[in-house]
CSV table of C-alpha atoms in Angstrom, one decimal:
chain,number,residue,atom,x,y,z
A,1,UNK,CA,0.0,0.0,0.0
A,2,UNK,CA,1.5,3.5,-0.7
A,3,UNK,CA,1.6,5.9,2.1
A,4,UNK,CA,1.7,9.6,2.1
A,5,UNK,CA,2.8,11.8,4.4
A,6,UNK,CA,1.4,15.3,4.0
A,7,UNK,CA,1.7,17.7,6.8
A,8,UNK,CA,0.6,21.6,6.7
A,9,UNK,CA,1.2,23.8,9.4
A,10,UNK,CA,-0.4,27.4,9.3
A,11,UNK,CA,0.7,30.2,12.4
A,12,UNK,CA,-1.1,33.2,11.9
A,13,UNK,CA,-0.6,35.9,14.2
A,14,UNK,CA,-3.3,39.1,15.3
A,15,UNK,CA,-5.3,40.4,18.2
A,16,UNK,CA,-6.9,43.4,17.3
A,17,UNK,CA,-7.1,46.1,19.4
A,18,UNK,CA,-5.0,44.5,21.8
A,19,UNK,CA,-1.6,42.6,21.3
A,20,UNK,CA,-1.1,43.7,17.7
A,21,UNK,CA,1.8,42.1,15.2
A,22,UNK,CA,4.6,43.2,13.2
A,23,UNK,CA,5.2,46.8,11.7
A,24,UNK,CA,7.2,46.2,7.9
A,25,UNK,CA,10.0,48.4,8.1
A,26,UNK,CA,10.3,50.9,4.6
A,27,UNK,CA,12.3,50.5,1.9
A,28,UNK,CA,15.3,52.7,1.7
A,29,UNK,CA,15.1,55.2,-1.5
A,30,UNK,CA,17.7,52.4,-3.1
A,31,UNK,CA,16.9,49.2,-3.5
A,32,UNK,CA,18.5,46.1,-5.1
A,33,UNK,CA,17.4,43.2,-7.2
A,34,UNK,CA,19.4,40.0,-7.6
A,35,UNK,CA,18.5,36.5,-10.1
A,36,UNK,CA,20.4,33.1,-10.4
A,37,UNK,CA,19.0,30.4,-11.6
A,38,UNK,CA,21.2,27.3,-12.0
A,39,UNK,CA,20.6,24.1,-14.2
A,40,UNK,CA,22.6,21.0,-14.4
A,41,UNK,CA,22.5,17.1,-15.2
A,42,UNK,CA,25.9,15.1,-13.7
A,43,UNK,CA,27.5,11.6,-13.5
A,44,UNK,CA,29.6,12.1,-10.1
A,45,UNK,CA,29.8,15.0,-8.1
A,46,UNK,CA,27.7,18.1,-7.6
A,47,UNK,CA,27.8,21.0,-4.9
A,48,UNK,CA,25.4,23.7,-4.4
A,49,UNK,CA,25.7,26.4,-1.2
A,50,UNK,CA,23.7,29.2,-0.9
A,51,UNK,CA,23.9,31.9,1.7
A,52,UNK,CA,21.8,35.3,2.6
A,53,UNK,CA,22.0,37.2,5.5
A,54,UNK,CA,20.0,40.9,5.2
A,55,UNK,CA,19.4,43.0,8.2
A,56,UNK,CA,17.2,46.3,7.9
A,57,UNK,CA,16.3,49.0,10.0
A,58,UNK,CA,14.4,52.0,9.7
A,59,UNK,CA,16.8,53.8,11.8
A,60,UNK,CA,20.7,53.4,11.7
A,61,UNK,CA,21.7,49.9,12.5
A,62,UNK,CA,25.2,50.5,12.8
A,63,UNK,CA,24.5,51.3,16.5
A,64,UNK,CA,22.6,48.1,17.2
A,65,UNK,CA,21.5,46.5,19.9
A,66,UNK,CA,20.2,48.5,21.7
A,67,UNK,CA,17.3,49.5,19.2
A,68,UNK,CA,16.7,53.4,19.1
A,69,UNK,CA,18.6,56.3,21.3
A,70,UNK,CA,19.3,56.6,25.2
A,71,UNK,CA,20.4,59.8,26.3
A,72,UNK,CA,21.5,60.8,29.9
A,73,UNK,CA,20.3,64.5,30.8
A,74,UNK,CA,21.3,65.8,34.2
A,75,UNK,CA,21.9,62.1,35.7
A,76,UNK,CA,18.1,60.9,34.0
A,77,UNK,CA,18.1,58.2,31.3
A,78,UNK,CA,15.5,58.9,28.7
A,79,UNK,CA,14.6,56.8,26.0
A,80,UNK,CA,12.4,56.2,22.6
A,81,UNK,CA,11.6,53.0,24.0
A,82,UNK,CA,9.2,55.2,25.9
A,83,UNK,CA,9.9,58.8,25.1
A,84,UNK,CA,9.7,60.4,21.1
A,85,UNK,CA,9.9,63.9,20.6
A,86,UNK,CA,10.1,65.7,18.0
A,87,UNK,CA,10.8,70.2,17.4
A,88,UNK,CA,8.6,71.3,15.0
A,89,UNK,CA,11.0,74.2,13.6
A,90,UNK,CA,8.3,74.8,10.2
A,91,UNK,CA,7.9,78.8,12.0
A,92,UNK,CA,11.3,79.9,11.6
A,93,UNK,CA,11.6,80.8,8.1
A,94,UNK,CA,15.0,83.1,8.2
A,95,UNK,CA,16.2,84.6,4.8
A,96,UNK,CA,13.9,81.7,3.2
A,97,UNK,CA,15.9,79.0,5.4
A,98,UNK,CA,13.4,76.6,6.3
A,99,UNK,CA,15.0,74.6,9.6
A,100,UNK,CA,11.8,72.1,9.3
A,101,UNK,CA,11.4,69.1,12.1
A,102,UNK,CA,14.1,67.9,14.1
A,103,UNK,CA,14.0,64.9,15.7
A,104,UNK,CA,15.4,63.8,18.6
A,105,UNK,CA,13.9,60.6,20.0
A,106,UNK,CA,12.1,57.8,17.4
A,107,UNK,CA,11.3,54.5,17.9
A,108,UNK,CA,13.3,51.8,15.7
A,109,UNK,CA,12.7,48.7,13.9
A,110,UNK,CA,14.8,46.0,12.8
A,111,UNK,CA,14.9,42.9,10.9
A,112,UNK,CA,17.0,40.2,9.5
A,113,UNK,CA,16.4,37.5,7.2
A,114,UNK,CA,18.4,34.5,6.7
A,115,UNK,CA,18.9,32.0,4.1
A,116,UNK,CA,21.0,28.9,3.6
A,117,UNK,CA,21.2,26.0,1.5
A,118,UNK,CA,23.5,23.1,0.8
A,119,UNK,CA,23.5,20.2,-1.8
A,120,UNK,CA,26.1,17.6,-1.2
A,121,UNK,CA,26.2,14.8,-4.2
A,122,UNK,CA,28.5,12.5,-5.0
A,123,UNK,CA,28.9,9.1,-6.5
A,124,UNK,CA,25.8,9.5,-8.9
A,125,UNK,CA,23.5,10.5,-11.6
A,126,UNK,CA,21.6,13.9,-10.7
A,127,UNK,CA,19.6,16.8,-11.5
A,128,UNK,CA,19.3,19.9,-10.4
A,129,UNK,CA,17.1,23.0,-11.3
A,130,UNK,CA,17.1,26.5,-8.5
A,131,UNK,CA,15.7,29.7,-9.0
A,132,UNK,CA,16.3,32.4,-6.0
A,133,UNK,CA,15.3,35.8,-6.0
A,134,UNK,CA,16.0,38.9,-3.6
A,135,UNK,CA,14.4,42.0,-4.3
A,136,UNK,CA,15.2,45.1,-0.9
A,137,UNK,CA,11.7,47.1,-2.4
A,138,UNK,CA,8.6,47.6,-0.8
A,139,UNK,CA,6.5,44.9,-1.6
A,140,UNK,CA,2.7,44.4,-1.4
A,141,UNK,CA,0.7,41.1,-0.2
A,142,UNK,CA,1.3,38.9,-3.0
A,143,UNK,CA,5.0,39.8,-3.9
A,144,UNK,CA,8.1,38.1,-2.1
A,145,UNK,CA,11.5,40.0,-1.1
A,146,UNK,CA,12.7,36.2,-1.0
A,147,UNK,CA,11.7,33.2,-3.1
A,148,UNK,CA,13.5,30.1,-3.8
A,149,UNK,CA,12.4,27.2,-6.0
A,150,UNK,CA,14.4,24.0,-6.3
A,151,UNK,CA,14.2,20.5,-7.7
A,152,UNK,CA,16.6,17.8,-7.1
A,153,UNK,CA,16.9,14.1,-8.6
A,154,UNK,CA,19.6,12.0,-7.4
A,155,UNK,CA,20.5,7.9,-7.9
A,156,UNK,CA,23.3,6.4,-6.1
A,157,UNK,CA,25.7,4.0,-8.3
A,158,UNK,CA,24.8,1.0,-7.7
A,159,UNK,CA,28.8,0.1,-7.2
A,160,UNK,CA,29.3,3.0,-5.3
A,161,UNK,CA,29.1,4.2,-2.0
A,162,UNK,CA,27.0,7.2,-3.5
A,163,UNK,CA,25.3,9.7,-1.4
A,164,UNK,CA,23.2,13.2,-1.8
A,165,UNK,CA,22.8,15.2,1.6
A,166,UNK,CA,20.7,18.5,1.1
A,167,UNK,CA,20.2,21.1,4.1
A,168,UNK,CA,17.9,24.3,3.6
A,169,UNK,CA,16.7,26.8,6.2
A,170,UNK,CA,14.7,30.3,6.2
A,171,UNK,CA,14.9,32.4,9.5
A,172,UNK,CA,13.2,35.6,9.8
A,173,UNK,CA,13.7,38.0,13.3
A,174,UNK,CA,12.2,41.4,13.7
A,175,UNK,CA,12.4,43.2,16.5
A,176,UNK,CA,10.3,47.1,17.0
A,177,UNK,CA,9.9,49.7,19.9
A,178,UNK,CA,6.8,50.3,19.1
A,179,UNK,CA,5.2,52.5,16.2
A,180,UNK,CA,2.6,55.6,15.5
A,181,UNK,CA,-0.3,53.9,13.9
A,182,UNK,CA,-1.2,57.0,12.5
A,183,UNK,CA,1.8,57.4,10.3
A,184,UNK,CA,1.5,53.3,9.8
A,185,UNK,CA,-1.3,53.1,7.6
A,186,UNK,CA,-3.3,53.8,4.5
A,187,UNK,CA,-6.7,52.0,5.5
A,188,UNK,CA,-8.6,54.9,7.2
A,189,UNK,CA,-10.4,52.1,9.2
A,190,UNK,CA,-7.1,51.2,10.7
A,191,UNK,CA,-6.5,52.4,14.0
A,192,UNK,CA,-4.4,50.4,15.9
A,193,UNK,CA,-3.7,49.5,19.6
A,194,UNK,CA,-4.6,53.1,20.9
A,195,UNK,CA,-3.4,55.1,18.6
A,196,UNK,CA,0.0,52.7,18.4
A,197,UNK,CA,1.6,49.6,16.7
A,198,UNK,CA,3.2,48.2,20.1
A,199,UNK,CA,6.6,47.1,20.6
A,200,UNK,CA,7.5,43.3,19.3
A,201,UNK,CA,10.2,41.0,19.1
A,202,UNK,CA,9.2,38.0,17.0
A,203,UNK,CA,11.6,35.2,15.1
A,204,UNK,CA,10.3,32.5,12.6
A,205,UNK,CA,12.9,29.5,11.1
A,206,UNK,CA,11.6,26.8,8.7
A,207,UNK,CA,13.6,24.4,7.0
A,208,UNK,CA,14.5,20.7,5.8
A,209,UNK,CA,17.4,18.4,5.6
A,210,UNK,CA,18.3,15.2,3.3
A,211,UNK,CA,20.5,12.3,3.3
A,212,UNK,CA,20.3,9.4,1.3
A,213,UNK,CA,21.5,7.1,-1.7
A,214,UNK,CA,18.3,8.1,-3.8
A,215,UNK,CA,15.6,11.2,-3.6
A,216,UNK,CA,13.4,13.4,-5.9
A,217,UNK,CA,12.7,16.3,-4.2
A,218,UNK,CA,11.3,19.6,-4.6
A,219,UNK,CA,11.4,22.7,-1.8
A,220,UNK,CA,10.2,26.6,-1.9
A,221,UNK,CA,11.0,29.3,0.3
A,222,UNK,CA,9.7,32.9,0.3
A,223,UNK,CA,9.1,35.4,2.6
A,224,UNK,CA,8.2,39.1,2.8
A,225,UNK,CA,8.7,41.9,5.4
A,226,UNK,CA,9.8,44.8,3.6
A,227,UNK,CA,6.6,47.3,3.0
A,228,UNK,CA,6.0,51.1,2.6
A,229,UNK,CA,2.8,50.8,5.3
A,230,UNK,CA,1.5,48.7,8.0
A,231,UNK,CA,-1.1,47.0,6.0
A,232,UNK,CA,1.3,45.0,4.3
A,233,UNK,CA,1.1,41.7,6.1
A,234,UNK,CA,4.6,39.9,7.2
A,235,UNK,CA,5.0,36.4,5.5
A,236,UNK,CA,7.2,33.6,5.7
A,237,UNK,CA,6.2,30.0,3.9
A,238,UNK,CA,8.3,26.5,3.3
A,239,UNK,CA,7.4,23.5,1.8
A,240,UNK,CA,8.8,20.3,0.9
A,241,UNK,CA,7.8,17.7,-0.9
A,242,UNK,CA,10.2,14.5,-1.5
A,243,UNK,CA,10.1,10.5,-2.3
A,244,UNK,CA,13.3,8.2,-2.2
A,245,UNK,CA,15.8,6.0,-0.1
A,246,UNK,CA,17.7,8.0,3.4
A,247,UNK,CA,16.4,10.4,6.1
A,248,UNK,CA,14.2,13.1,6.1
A,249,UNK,CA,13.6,16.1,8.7
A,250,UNK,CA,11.8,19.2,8.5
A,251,UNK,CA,10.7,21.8,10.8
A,252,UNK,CA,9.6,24.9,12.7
A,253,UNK,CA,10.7,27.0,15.3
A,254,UNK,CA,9.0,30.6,16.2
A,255,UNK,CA,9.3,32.6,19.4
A,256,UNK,CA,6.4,35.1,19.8
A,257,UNK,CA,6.8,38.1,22.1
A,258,UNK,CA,4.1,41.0,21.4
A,259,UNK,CA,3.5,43.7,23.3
A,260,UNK,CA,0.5,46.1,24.1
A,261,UNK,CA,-0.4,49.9,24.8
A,262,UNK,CA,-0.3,51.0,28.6
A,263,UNK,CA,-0.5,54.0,29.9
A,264,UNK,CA,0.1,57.4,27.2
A,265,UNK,CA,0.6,60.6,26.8
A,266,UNK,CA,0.7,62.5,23.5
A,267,UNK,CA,1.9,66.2,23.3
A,268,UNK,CA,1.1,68.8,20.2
A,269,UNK,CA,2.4,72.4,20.5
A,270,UNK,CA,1.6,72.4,24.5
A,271,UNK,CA,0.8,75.8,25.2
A,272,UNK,CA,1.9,76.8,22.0
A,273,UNK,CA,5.3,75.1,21.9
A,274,UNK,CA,6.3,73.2,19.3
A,275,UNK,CA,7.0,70.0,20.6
A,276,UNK,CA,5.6,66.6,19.5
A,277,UNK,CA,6.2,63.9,22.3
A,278,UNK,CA,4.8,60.4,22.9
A,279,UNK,CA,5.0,59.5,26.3
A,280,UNK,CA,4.5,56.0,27.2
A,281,UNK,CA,4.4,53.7,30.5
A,282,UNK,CA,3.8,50.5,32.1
A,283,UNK,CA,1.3,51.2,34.5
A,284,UNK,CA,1.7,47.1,35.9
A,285,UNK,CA,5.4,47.0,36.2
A,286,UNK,CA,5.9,50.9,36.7
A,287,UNK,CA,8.6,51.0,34.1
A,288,UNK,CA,10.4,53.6,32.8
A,289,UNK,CA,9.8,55.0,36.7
A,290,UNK,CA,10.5,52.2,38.8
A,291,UNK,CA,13.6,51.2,36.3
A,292,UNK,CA,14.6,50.7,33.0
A,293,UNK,CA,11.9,49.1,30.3
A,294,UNK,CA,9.9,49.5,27.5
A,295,UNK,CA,6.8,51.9,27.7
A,296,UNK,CA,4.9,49.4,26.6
A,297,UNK,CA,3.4,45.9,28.0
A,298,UNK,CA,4.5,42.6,27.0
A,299,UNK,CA,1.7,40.3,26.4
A,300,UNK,CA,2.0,37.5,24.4
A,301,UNK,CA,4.9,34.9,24.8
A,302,UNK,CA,4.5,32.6,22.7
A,303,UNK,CA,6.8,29.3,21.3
A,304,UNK,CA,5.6,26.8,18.3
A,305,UNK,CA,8.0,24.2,17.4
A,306,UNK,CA,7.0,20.9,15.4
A,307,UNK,CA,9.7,18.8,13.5
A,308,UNK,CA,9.0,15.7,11.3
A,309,UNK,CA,11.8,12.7,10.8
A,310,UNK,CA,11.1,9.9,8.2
A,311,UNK,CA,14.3,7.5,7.7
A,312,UNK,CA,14.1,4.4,5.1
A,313,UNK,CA,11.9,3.9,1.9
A,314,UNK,CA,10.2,7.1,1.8
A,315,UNK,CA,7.5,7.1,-0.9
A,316,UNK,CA,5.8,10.6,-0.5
A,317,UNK,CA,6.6,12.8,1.9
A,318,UNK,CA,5.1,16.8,2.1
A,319,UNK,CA,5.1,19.0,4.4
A,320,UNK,CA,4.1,23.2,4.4
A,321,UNK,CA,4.8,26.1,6.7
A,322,UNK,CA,3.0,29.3,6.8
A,323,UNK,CA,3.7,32.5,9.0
A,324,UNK,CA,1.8,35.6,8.4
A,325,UNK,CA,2.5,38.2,11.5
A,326,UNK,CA,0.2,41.2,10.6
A,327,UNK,CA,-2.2,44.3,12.3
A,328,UNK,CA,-4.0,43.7,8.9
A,329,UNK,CA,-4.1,39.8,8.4
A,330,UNK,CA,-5.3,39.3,4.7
């Protein structure tokens, strides 16, 4: 009797108007684009190795961790993980000089993206067909900043000690101090947590591995987190899909951490001053006052982890992983 495995895993991530989800950071006003695709048929040996590492912030990452600016005035930390102010200069208009806004406290987002692959083959007949694709520009719904498509055939010699081992794994980790929902989205309906996106600091990795004497295989990867508003939902997906002679595993591993509004205070032109602050606090633990913390509360925490493992005569084995982490879940 043939057996098949087929295994689909969907994590989707929103509470509204409470815990919310992740903020896509914007493109930068330069973005990049890069293409391989890779073909081949072999008697013997083949390699393949991969590798992308991409970390974005909205801020200056150079400086990271910590995420966003601490200053010490007069012995007093202050932060824009609870304090953002901005001087609105727009009145000073001197010999047409226009100073404008100047900020000095913002809240900061950050992301990186990983991707790695290895194909080990050797002793064999194969064949091997990838396609990746990284674009860095804001992206909507159904477009991908990543996506990887690969199909792998491999036979041992039968007088051989042949063997193909494959690896592949996606990671994504974004991390945020919270945003203004009202300078996050174009939906008018949209509104947020209070007025805010809260702070976050979610991670999502998917992946597979292969060894084995004989395997034909096919896995995707994709993912998207780079977007000019907040309704742009977060994704990340995997899927493999693979019959043959060795060991299989494939997984996924996410650590949730979400956060929601507390106590606020929002400042515009007090008393005629032009000031914009955003003062926030955490009326449960008492942070920034009773000690150092974000101004706003952490609550979700929140691990998934499943892995499937198949060794011997595998005769269909799939398996598919979905994250989307999103204030506007499609």
């Amino acid at each position: 009797m043939k057996k098949v495995i087929l295994i689909t895993i969907s994590l989707a991530l929103l509470a509204t108007g409470m815990a919310m989800a992740a903020d896509p950071i914007p493109a930068t006003t330069e973005t990049q684009g890069i293409t391989t695709s890779t073909a081949a048929v072999f008697y013997g040996t083949m390699t393949n190795t991969e590798s992308v590492v991409w970390s974005e912030s909205n801020l200056d990452l150079r400086n990271n961790p910590p995420l966003g600016q601490t200053y010490n005035i007069f012995g007093i930390p202050i932060s824009s993980s609870f304090l953002w102010l901005k001087l609105d200069l727009d009145f000073l208009d001197i010999d047409g000089i226009n100073i404008g806004e100047i900020t000095f406290l913002a809240p900061e987002r950050q992301s990186v993206m990983s991707y790695t692959e290895s194909i080990i083959a050797d002793n064999g007949y194969g064949e091997f067909n990838g396609v990746q694709a990284l674009d860095t520009g804001n992206r909507v719904a159904n477009q991908k900043n990543f996506n990887s498509v690969e199909q792998f055939d491999f036979v041992a010699f039968s007088d051989a000690m042949g063997r193909a081992t494959t690896s592949e794994s996606l990671l994504l980790d974004m991390a945020s101090q919270g945003s203004d929902a009202r300078e996050r989205f174009m939906c008018p309906f949209a509104t947020g947590d209070e007025g805010y996106i809260p702070a976050y600091c979610n991670v999502y990795e998917m992946g597979s591995s292969f060894s084995g004497s004989q395997v034909s295989m096919v896995t995707r990867a994709s993912e998207n987190h780079i977007a000019k508003s907040a309704d742009v939902p977060t994704q990340v997906d995997y899927s493999v899909g693979l019959s043959g002679t060795g060991s299989v595993v494939s997984w996924i591993n996410s650590h949730v951490m979400e956060g929601r509004t507390g106590g606020h205070l929002e400042l515009d032109d007090p008393f005629g001053f032009p000031i914009h602050a955003n003062f926030l606090w955490n009326y449960d633990t008492g942070a920034p006052f009773t000690g150092p913390g974000t101004g706003f509360m952490q609550s979700v925490d929140l691990t998934y982890k499943e892995k499937t493992t198949i060794s011997g005569v595998i005769e269909s084995f799939s398996k598919s992983m979905s994250v989307q982490d999103a204030v506007r879940r499609l």
